[in-house]
Short mmCIF file of C-alpha atoms in Angstrom, two decimals:
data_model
loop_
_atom_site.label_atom_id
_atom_site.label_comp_id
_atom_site.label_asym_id
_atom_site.label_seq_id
_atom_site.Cartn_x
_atom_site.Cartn_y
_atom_site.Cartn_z
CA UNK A 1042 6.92 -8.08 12.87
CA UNK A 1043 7.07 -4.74 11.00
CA UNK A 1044 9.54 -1.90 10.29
CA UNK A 1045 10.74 -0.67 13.87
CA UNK A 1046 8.29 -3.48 15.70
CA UNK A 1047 10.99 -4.14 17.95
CA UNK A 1048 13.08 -7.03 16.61
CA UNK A 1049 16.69 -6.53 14.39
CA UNK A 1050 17.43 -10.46 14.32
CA UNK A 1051 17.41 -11.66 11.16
CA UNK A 1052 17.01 -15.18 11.91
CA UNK A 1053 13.98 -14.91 13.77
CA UNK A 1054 11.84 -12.58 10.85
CA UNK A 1055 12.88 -15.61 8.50
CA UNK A 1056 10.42 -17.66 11.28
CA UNK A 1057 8.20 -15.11 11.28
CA UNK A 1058 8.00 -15.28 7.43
CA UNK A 1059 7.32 -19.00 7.69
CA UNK A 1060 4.70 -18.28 10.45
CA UNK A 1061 3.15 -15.99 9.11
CA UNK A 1062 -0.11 -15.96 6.61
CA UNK A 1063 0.18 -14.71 3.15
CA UNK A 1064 -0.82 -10.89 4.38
CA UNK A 1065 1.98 -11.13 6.90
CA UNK A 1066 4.34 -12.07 4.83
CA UNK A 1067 4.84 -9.52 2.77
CA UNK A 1068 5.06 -7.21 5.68
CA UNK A 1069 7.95 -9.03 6.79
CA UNK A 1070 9.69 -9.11 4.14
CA UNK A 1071 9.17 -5.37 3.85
CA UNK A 1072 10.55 -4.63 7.23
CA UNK A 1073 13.63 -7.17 6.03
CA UNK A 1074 13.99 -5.34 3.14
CA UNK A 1075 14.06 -2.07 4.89
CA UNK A 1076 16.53 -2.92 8.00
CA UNK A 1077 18.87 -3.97 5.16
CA UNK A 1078 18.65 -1.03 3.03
CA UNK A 1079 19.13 1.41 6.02
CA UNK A 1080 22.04 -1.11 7.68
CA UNK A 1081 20.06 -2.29 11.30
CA UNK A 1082 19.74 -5.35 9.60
CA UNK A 1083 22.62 -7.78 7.99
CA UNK A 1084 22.40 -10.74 6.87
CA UNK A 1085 26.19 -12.66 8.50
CA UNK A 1086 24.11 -15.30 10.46
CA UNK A 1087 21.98 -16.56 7.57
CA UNK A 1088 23.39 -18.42 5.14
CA UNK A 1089 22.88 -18.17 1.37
CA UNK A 1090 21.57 -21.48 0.92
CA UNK A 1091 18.58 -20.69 3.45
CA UNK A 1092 18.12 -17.61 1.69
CA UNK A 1093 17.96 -19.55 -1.80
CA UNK A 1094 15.35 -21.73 0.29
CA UNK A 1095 12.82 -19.18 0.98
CA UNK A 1096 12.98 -17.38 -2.22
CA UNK A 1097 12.06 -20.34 -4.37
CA UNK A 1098 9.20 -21.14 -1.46
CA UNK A 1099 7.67 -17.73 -1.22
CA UNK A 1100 8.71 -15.99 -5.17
CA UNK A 1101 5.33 -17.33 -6.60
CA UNK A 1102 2.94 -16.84 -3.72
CA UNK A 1103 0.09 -14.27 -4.22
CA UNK A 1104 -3.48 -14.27 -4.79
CA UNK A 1105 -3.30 -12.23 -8.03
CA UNK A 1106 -0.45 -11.11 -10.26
CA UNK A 1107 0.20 -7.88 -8.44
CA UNK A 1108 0.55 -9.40 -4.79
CA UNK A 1109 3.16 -11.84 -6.38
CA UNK A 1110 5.07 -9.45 -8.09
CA UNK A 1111 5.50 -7.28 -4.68
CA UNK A 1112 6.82 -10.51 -3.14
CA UNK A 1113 9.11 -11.09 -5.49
CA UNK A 1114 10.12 -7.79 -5.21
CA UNK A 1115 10.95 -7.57 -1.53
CA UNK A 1116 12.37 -11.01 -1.91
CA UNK A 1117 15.12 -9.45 -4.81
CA UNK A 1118 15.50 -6.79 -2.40
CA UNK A 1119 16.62 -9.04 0.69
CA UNK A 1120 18.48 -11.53 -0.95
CA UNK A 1121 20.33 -8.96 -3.07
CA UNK A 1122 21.99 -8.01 0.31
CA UNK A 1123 23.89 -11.27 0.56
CA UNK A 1124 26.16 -10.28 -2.35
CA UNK A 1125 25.97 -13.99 -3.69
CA UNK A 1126 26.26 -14.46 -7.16
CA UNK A 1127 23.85 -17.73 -7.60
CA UNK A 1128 21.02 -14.85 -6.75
CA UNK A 1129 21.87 -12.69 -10.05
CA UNK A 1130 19.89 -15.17 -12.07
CA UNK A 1131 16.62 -14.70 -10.60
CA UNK A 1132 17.06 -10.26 -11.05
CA UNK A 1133 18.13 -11.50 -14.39
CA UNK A 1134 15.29 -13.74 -15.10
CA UNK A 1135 12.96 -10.42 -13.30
CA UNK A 1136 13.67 -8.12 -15.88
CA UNK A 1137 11.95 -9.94 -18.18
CA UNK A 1138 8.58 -9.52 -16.61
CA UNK A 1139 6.15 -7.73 -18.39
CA UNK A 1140 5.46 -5.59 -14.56
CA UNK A 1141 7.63 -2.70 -14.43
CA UNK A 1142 7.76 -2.37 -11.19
CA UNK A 1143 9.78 -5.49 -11.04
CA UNK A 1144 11.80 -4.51 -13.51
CA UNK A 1145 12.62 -1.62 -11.93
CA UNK A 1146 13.21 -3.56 -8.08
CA UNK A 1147 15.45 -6.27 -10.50
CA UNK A 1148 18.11 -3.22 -11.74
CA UNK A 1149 17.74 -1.97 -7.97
CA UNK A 1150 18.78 -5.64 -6.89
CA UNK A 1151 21.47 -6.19 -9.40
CA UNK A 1152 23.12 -2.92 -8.78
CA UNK A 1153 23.10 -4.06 -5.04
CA UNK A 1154 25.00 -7.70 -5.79
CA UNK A 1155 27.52 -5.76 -8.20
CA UNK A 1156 27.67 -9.02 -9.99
CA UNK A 1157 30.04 -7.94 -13.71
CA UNK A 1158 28.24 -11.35 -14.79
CA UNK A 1159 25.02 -8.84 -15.07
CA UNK A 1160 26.61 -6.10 -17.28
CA UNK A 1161 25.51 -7.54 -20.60
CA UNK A 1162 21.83 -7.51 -19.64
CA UNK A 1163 22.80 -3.78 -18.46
CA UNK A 1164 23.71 -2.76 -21.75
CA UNK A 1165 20.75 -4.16 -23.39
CA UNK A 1166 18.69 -2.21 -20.92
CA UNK A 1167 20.54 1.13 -21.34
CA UNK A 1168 19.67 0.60 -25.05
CA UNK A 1169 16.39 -0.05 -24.37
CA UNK A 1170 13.39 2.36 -24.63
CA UNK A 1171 11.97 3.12 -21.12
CA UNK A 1172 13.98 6.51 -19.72
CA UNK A 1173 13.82 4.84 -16.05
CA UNK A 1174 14.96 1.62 -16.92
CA UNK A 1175 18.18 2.98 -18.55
CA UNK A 1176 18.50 5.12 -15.65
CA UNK A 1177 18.12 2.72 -13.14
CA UNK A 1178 20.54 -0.15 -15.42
CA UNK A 1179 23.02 3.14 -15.62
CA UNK A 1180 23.30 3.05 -11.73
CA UNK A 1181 23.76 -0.83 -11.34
CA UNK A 1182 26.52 -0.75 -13.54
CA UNK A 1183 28.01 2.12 -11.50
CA UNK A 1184 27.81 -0.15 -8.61
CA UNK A 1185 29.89 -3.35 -10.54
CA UNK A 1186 33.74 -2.85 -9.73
CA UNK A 1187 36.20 -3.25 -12.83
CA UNK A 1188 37.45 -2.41 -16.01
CA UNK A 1189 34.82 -3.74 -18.24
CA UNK A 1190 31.96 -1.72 -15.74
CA UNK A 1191 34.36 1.28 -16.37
CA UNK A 1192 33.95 0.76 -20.22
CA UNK A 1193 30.36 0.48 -20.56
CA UNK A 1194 29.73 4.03 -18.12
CA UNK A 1195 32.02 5.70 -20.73
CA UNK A 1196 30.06 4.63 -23.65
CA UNK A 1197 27.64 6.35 -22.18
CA UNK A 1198 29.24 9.82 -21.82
CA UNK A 1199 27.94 10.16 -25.64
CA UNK A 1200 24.66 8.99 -25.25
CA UNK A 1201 22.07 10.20 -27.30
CA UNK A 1202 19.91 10.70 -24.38
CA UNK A 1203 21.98 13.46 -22.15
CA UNK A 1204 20.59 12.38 -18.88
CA UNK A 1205 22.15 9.16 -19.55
CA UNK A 1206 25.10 11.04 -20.70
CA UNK A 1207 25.48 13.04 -17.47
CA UNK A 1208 24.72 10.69 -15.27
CA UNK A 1209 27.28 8.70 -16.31
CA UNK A 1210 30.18 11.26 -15.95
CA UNK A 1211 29.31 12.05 -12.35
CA UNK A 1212 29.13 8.16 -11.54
CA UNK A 1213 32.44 7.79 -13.44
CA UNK A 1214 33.75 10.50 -11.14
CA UNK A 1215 32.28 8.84 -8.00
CA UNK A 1216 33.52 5.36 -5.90
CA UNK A 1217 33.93 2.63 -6.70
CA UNK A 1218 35.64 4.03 -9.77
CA UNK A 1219 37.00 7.67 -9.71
CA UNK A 1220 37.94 7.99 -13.29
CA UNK A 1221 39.96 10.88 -13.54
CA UNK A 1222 39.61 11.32 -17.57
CA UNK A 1223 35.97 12.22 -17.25
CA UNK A 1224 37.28 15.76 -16.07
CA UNK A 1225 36.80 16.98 -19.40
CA UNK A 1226 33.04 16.03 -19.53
CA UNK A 1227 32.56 17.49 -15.78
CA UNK A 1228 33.95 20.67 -17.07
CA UNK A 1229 31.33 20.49 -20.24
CA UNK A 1230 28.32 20.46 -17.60
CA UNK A 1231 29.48 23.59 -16.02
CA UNK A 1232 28.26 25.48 -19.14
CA UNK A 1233 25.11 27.03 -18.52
CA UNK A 1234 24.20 26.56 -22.53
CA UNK A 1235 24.09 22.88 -22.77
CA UNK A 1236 21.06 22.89 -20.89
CA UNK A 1237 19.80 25.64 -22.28
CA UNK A 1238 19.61 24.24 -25.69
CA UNK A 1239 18.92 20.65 -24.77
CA UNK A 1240 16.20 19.21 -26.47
CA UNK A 1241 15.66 16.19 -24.51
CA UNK A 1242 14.37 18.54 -21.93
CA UNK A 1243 11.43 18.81 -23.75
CA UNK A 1244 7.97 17.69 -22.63
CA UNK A 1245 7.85 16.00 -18.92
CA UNK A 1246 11.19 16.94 -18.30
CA UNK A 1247 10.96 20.64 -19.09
CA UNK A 1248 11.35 21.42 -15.59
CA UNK A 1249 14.66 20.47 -15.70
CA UNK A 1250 15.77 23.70 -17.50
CA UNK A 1251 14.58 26.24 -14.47
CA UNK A 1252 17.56 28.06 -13.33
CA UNK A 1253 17.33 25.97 -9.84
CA UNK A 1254 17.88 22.68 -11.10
CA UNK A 1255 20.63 24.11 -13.77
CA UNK A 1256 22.29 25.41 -10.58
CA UNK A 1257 22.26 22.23 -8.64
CA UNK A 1258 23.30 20.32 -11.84
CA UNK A 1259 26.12 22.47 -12.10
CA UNK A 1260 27.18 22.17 -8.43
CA UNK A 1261 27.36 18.44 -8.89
CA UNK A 1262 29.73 18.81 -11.61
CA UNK A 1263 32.02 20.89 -9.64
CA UNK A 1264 31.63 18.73 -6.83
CA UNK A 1265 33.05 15.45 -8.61
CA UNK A 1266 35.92 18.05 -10.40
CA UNK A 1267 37.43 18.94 -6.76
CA UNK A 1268 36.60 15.53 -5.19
CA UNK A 1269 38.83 14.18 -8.04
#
């Protein structure tokens, strides 16, 4: 069954998954992935153990390294919907892969389980080198409720890279945490010279400094200020 191929129960794609031959299979899990990402799917009438089941049946299966690494992703993907904490492990154990894209789908998946037991692989991955990576790792934390989640976002207001930096004042400013002492920081982004004279927009990201995305960078700002 694929995306909008006229089933929303949950329970019966899981059969179809077990059906199904290894082509199928991802496709499945793609259309479980995406039902759960846009809310016509949920997963209240499986349980987490079943969902523990098929991930360790189907996170290995592939004929090469690429078609295993895009079931593993969609499998992240799904089971990160169930909230559980026994499934931050295996995102944990993900970002160690040496394919980015599952990197990447592993932040995506641990933002999405808001497990705090994740925020010390966070920070080593904000600290890391790849831009995306510490963007992505910057956004799961945002997603983890509490004090100590809180803490790590404001380290980041001084980051030396000032996307980082940014980022995290607006997410500070934004639910789950509405931190009203990053006002100050807000205020800071409404000045037309910071970007101006930023040199991390340099190279690829030089079209950040047009006048457009400036504007809409400045809007943000003032959006959080008044929201807050």
């Amino acid at each position: 069954v694929l995306a909008g191929g006229g089933t929303n129960n949950v329970p019966e794609l899981l059969r179809d998954l077990e059906a199904a031959g290894p082509h199928g299979r991802w496709q499945v899990l793609h259309s479980l992935a995406t039902g759960l990402s846009r809310g016509s799917l949920d997963l209240s009438e499986v349980s987490a153990d079943e969902l523990e089941r098929v991930y360790l049946k189907f996170q290995g299966e592939g004929d090469s390294a690429a078609e295993q690494s895009r079931m593993q992703q969609y499998l992240l993907l799904v089971v990160a919907h169930k909230g559980d904490p026994r499934f931050t492990s295996n995102a944990l154990e993900a970002l160690d892969s040496p394919d980015r894209d599952l990197r990447y789908t592993a932040l995506q998946a641990l933002g999405l389980m808001g497990d705090p037991a994740a925020l010390p692989a966070l920070s080593l991955r904000l600290d890391g080198e790849d831009a995306d990576e510490r963007l992505l790792a910057l956004g799961a934390v945002a997603n983890i409720e509490g004090a100590e989640a809180r803490a790590l976002l404001r380290e980041n207001l001084r980051a030396t890279d000032s996307i980082i930096a940014r980022n995290a004042a607006l997410l500070l400013a934004s639910a789950p945490h509405r931190d009203a002492s990053v006002k100050p920081f807000l205020l800071n982004m409404l000045d037309r010279g910071a970007y101006a004279e930023d040199p991390s927009l340099d190279g690829q990201l030089r079209e950040l400094m047009d006048e457009s995305s400036r504007t809409a960078a400045r809007e943000d700002a003032v959006e959080q200020f008044l929201v807050n």
